[in-house]
Coordinates of N, CA, C and O in Angstrom, one line a residue:
L3 N 2.2 108.6 26.8 CA 1.2 107.8 26.1 C 0.4 106.9 27.1 O -0.8 106.8 26.9
V4 N 1.1 106.4 28.1 CA 0.4 105.5 29.1 C -0.6 106.4 29.8 O -1.8 106.0 30.1
W5 N -0.2 107.6 30.3 CA -1.1 108.5 31.1 C -2.2 108.9 30.2 O -3.4 109.0 30.7
A6 N -2.0 109.2 28.9 CA -3.1 109.6 28.0 C -4.1 108.6 27.9 O -5.3 108.9 28.0
R7 N -3.8 107.3 27.8 CA -4.7 106.2 27.7 C -5.5 106.0 28.9 O -6.7 105.9 28.9
A8 N -4.8 106.1 30.1 CA -5.5 105.9 31.4 C -6.4 107.1 31.6 O -7.5 106.9 32.1
A9 N -6.0 108.3 31.3 CA -6.8 109.5 31.4 C -8.1 109.4 30.6 O -9.2 109.8 31.0
A10 N -8.0 108.9 29.4 CA -9.1 108.8 28.5 C -10.1 107.8 29.1 O -11.3 108.0 29.0
A11 N -9.6 106.8 29.7 CA -10.5 105.8 30.4 C -11.2 106.4 31.6 O -12.3 106.0 31.9
L12 N -10.6 107.3 32.2 CA -11.2 107.9 33.5 C -12.1 109.1 33.2 O -12.8 109.5 34.1
Q13 N -12.0 109.7 32.0 CA -12.7 111.0 31.8 C -14.2 110.8 32.0 O -14.9 111.8 32.3
W14 N -14.8 109.7 31.8 CA -16.2 109.5 32.0 C -16.6 109.6 33.4 O -17.7 110.0 33.7
R15 N -15.6 109.4 34.3 CA -15.9 109.4 35.8 C -15.6 110.8 36.4 O -16.3 111.3 37.3
L16 N -14.6 111.5 35.9 CA -14.2 112.8 36.4 C -14.2 113.8 35.3 O -13.7 113.5 34.2
R17 N -14.6 115.0 35.6 CA -14.5 116.0 34.6 C -13.1 116.6 34.6 O -12.6 117.0 35.7
R18 N -12.5 116.5 33.5 CA -11.1 116.9 33.4 C -11.0 118.5 33.5 O -11.7 119.2 32.8
R19 N -10.1 118.9 34.4 CA -9.9 120.3 34.5 C -9.1 120.9 33.3 O -8.3 120.2 32.7
E20 N -9.3 122.1 33.0 CA -8.7 122.7 31.8 C -7.2 122.6 31.7 O -6.7 122.2 30.6
S21 N -6.5 122.8 32.7 CA -5.0 122.7 32.6 C -4.4 121.4 33.1 O -3.2 121.3 33.3
E22 N -5.3 120.4 33.4 CA -4.9 119.2 34.0 C -4.3 118.2 33.0 O -4.8 118.0 31.9
T23 N -3.1 117.6 33.3 CA -2.5 116.7 32.4 C -3.1 115.3 32.6 O -3.9 115.1 33.6
G24 N -2.8 114.4 31.7 CA -3.4 113.0 31.9 C -2.9 112.4 33.2 O -3.7 111.7 33.9
R25 N -1.6 112.6 33.6 CA -1.1 112.0 34.8 C -1.8 112.6 36.0 O -2.2 111.9 36.9
E26 N -2.0 113.9 36.0 CA -2.7 114.6 37.2 C -4.2 114.1 37.3 O -4.6 113.9 38.4
L27 N -4.8 113.8 36.2 CA -6.2 113.3 36.3 C -6.2 111.9 36.9 O -7.0 111.6 37.7
C28 N -5.2 111.1 36.5 CA -5.1 109.7 37.0 C -4.8 109.7 38.5 O -5.4 109.0 39.3
V29 N -3.9 110.6 39.0 CA -3.6 110.7 40.4 C -4.9 111.2 41.1 O -5.2 110.6 42.2
R30 N -5.6 112.1 40.6 CA -6.8 112.6 41.3 C -7.9 111.6 41.4 O -8.6 111.4 42.4
A31 N -8.0 110.8 40.3 CA -9.0 109.7 40.3 C -8.8 108.7 41.3 O -9.7 108.1 41.9
N32 N -7.5 108.4 41.6 CA -7.2 107.3 42.5 C -6.8 107.8 43.9 O -6.7 106.9 44.8
A33 N -6.8 109.1 44.2 CA -6.3 109.6 45.5 C -7.3 109.2 46.6 O -6.9 109.0 47.7
R34 N -8.6 109.0 46.3 CA -9.5 108.7 47.3 C -9.3 107.3 47.9 O -9.8 107.0 49.0
R35 N -8.7 106.4 47.2 CA -8.6 105.0 47.7 C -7.1 104.6 47.9 O -6.9 103.4 48.2
Q36 N -6.2 105.5 47.7 CA -4.8 105.1 47.8 C -4.3 105.1 49.3 O -4.6 106.0 50.0
R37 N -3.6 104.0 49.6 CA -2.9 103.9 50.9 C -1.6 103.3 50.6 O -1.4 102.4 49.8
I38 N -0.6 103.8 51.3 CA 0.8 103.4 51.2 C 1.2 102.6 52.5 O 1.1 103.2 53.5
A39 N 1.5 101.4 52.3 CA 2.0 100.6 53.5 C 3.5 100.7 53.7 O 4.2 100.7 52.7
V40 N 3.9 100.8 54.9 CA 5.3 101.0 55.2 C 5.6 100.0 56.3 O 4.9 99.9 57.3
F41 N 6.7 99.2 56.2 CA 7.0 98.2 57.2 C 8.5 98.3 57.4 O 9.3 98.4 56.5
G42 N 8.9 98.2 58.7 CA 10.3 98.1 59.1 C 11.1 99.3 58.9 O 10.6 100.4 59.0
G43 N 12.4 99.1 58.6 CA 13.4 100.2 58.6 C 14.4 99.9 59.6 O 14.5 98.8 60.1
S44 N 15.2 100.9 60.0 CA 16.2 100.7 61.0 C 16.2 102.0 61.9 O 15.9 103.1 61.5
C45 N 16.6 101.7 63.2 CA 16.7 102.8 64.1 C 18.0 103.5 64.0 O 18.8 103.1 63.1
T46 N 18.3 104.5 64.8 CA 19.6 105.3 64.7 C 20.8 104.4 64.9 O 21.9 104.8 64.4
V47 N 20.7 103.3 65.6 CA 21.9 102.5 65.8 C 22.0 101.3 64.8 O 22.9 100.5 64.8
G48 N 21.0 101.3 63.8 CA 21.1 100.3 62.8 C 20.3 99.0 63.0 O 20.4 98.2 62.1
S49 N 19.6 98.9 64.1 CA 18.9 97.7 64.4 C 17.6 97.7 63.5 O 16.9 98.8 63.5
P50 N 17.2 96.6 62.9 CA 15.9 96.6 62.2 C 14.7 96.7 63.1 O 14.8 96.4 64.3
L51 N 13.6 97.2 62.5 CA 12.4 97.5 63.3 C 11.2 96.6 62.9 O 11.2 96.1 61.8
Y52 N 10.3 96.4 63.9 CA 9.0 95.7 63.6 C 7.9 96.6 63.2 O 6.8 96.2 63.0
T53 N 8.1 97.9 63.1 CA 7.1 98.9 62.9 C 6.3 98.7 61.6 O 6.9 98.2 60.6
H54 N 5.1 99.0 61.6 CA 4.3 99.0 60.3 C 3.1 100.0 60.4 O 2.5 100.1 61.5
D55 N 3.0 100.8 59.4 CA 2.0 101.9 59.4 C 1.5 102.0 58.0 O 2.0 101.4 57.0
M56 N 0.4 102.8 57.8 CA -0.1 103.1 56.5 C -0.3 104.6 56.4 O -0.7 105.3 57.4
Y57 N -0.1 105.1 55.2 CA -0.4 106.5 54.9 C -1.6 106.6 54.0 O -1.6 106.0 52.9
D58 N -2.6 107.3 54.4 CA -3.9 107.5 53.7 C -3.7 108.7 52.8 O -3.6 109.8 53.4
V59 N -3.6 108.6 51.5 CA -3.4 109.7 50.6 C -4.5 110.7 50.7 O -4.3 111.9 50.7
A60 N -5.8 110.3 50.7 CA -6.9 111.2 50.7 C -6.9 112.0 51.9 O -7.2 113.2 51.9
R61 N -6.7 111.4 53.1 CA -6.7 112.1 54.4 C -5.4 112.8 54.7 O -5.4 113.7 55.6
Q62 N -4.4 112.5 54.0 CA -3.0 113.0 54.2 C -2.6 112.8 55.7 O -2.2 113.7 56.4
E63 N -2.8 111.5 56.2 CA -2.4 111.3 57.6 C -1.9 109.8 57.7 O -2.2 108.9 56.9
W64 N -1.1 109.6 58.7 CA -0.6 108.2 59.0 C -1.6 107.5 59.9 O -2.2 108.1 60.8
L65 N -1.8 106.2 59.6 CA -2.7 105.4 60.4 C -2.0 104.1 60.8 O -1.1 103.7 60.2
P66 N -2.5 103.5 61.9 CA -2.0 102.2 62.3 C -2.3 101.2 61.2 O -3.4 101.2 60.7
S67 N -1.4 100.4 60.9 CA -1.6 99.4 59.9 C -2.4 98.2 60.4 O -2.2 97.7 61.5
P68 N -3.4 97.8 59.5 CA -4.2 96.6 59.9 C -3.4 95.3 59.7 O -3.9 94.3 60.1
F69 N -2.3 95.4 59.0 CA -1.5 94.2 58.7 C -0.5 93.9 59.8 O 0.2 94.8 60.3
L70 N -0.5 92.7 60.3 CA 0.4 92.4 61.4 C 1.5 91.4 61.0 O 1.2 90.2 60.8
F71 N 2.6 91.9 60.7 CA 3.8 91.1 60.4 C 4.7 91.1 61.6 O 5.2 92.2 62.0
T72 N 4.8 90.1 62.3 CA 5.6 90.1 63.6 C 6.7 89.0 63.6 O 7.4 88.9 64.6
T73 N 6.9 88.2 62.6 CA 7.8 87.1 62.7 C 9.3 87.6 62.8 O 10.0 87.1 63.6
Y74 N 9.7 88.6 62.0 CA 11.0 89.1 62.0 C 11.0 90.6 62.0 O 10.3 91.2 61.2
P75 N 11.9 91.3 62.7 CA 12.2 92.7 62.4 C 12.9 92.8 61.1 O 13.7 91.9 60.8
R76 N 12.6 93.8 60.3 CA 13.3 93.9 59.0 C 13.6 95.3 58.5 O 12.9 96.2 58.9
D77 N 14.7 95.3 57.8 CA 15.1 96.6 57.1 C 15.3 96.2 55.7 O 15.6 95.0 55.4
A78 N 15.1 97.0 54.7 CA 15.3 96.8 53.3 C 14.4 95.7 52.8 O 14.8 94.9 51.9
S79 N 13.2 95.5 53.3 CA 12.3 94.5 52.7 C 11.5 95.1 51.6 O 11.5 96.3 51.4
A80 N 10.7 94.3 51.0 CA 9.8 94.8 49.9 C 8.3 94.4 50.3 O 8.1 93.4 50.9
L81 N 7.4 95.3 49.9 CA 6.0 95.0 50.1 C 5.3 94.9 48.7 O 5.7 95.7 47.8
A82 N 4.4 94.0 48.5 CA 3.6 93.9 47.3 C 2.1 93.7 47.7 O 1.9 93.1 48.7
S83 N 1.2 94.2 46.9 CA -0.2 94.1 47.2 C -1.0 93.9 46.0 O -0.7 94.5 44.9
D84 N -2.1 93.2 46.1 CA -3.1 93.1 45.0 C -4.3 93.8 45.3 O -5.4 93.7 44.7
G85 N -4.3 94.7 46.4 CA -5.4 95.4 46.8 C -6.2 94.8 48.0 O -6.9 95.5 48.7
A86 N -6.0 93.5 48.2 CA -6.7 92.9 49.3 C -5.7 92.2 50.3 O -5.8 92.2 51.5
T87 N -4.6 91.7 49.7 CA -3.6 91.0 50.5 C -2.3 91.8 50.3 O -1.9 92.2 49.2
V88 N -1.5 91.9 51.4 CA -0.2 92.5 51.4 C 0.9 91.4 51.7 O 0.7 90.7 52.6
A89 N 1.9 91.3 50.9 CA 3.0 90.4 51.1 C 4.2 91.1 51.4 O 4.6 92.1 50.8
L90 N 4.9 90.7 52.4 CA 6.2 91.2 52.9 C 7.3 90.2 52.5 O 7.2 89.1 52.9
L91 N 8.3 90.7 51.7 CA 9.3 89.8 51.2 C 10.7 90.2 51.6 O 11.1 91.4 51.5
G92 N 11.4 89.2 52.1 CA 12.8 89.3 52.5 C 13.2 90.5 53.4 O 12.4 90.9 54.2
G93 N 14.4 91.0 53.2 CA 14.9 92.1 54.0 C 16.2 91.7 54.7 O 16.8 90.6 54.5
W94 N 16.6 92.6 55.6 CA 17.8 92.4 56.5 C 17.3 92.3 57.9 O 16.7 93.2 58.4
G95 N 17.7 91.3 58.6 CA 17.4 91.1 60.0 C 18.4 91.6 61.0 O 18.2 91.3 62.2
G96 N 19.4 92.3 60.6 CA 20.3 92.9 61.5 C 21.7 92.1 61.5 O 22.7 92.7 61.5
T97 N 21.6 90.8 61.4 CA 22.8 90.0 61.3 C 22.9 89.1 60.1 O 23.9 88.5 59.8
R98 N 21.7 88.9 59.5 CA 21.6 88.1 58.3 C 20.4 88.5 57.4 O 19.5 89.2 57.9
A99 N 20.4 88.0 56.2 CA 19.3 88.2 55.3 C 18.1 87.4 55.8 O 18.2 86.3 56.3
V100 N 16.9 88.0 55.7 CA 15.7 87.3 56.1 C 15.2 86.7 54.8 O 14.8 87.4 53.8
R101 N 15.1 85.4 54.8 CA 14.6 84.7 53.6 C 13.2 84.1 53.9 O 13.0 82.9 54.1
A102 N 12.3 85.0 53.9 CA 10.9 84.6 54.3 C 9.9 85.6 53.5 O 10.2 86.7 53.2
V103 N 8.7 85.0 53.3 CA 7.6 85.8 52.7 C 6.5 85.6 53.7 O 6.1 84.5 54.0
E104 N 5.9 86.7 54.1 CA 4.7 86.7 54.9 C 3.6 87.4 54.2 O 3.8 88.4 53.5
A105 N 2.3 87.0 54.4 CA 1.2 87.6 53.8 C 0.1 87.9 54.8 O -0.1 87.1 55.8
A106 N -0.6 89.0 54.6 CA -1.7 89.3 55.5 C -2.8 90.0 54.7 O -2.5 90.6 53.7
S107 N -4.0 89.8 55.1 CA -5.1 90.5 54.4 C -6.1 91.1 55.4 O -6.0 90.9 56.6

């Protein structure tokens, strides 16, 4: 039902393909502007990483991230975004939990 409502709202912008579901139409409508931010993780010996990258869905390629989070290396952190600002929340710093929130835009 959610996909059907969203698809109905998008139909004026995109011509719906004959066999396309509501979900597929929504994904296609947003693919041009979607980017997935990835931060941290751990290396093979378990140490947390400082790495940060972005995946551009439309181009299907990895790009260097414009967001610079450098205070703590982190594993198991969370990212949230409102489309302009990205917030990095918590995580594991290797020996203790990271109790910090960082934001970048």
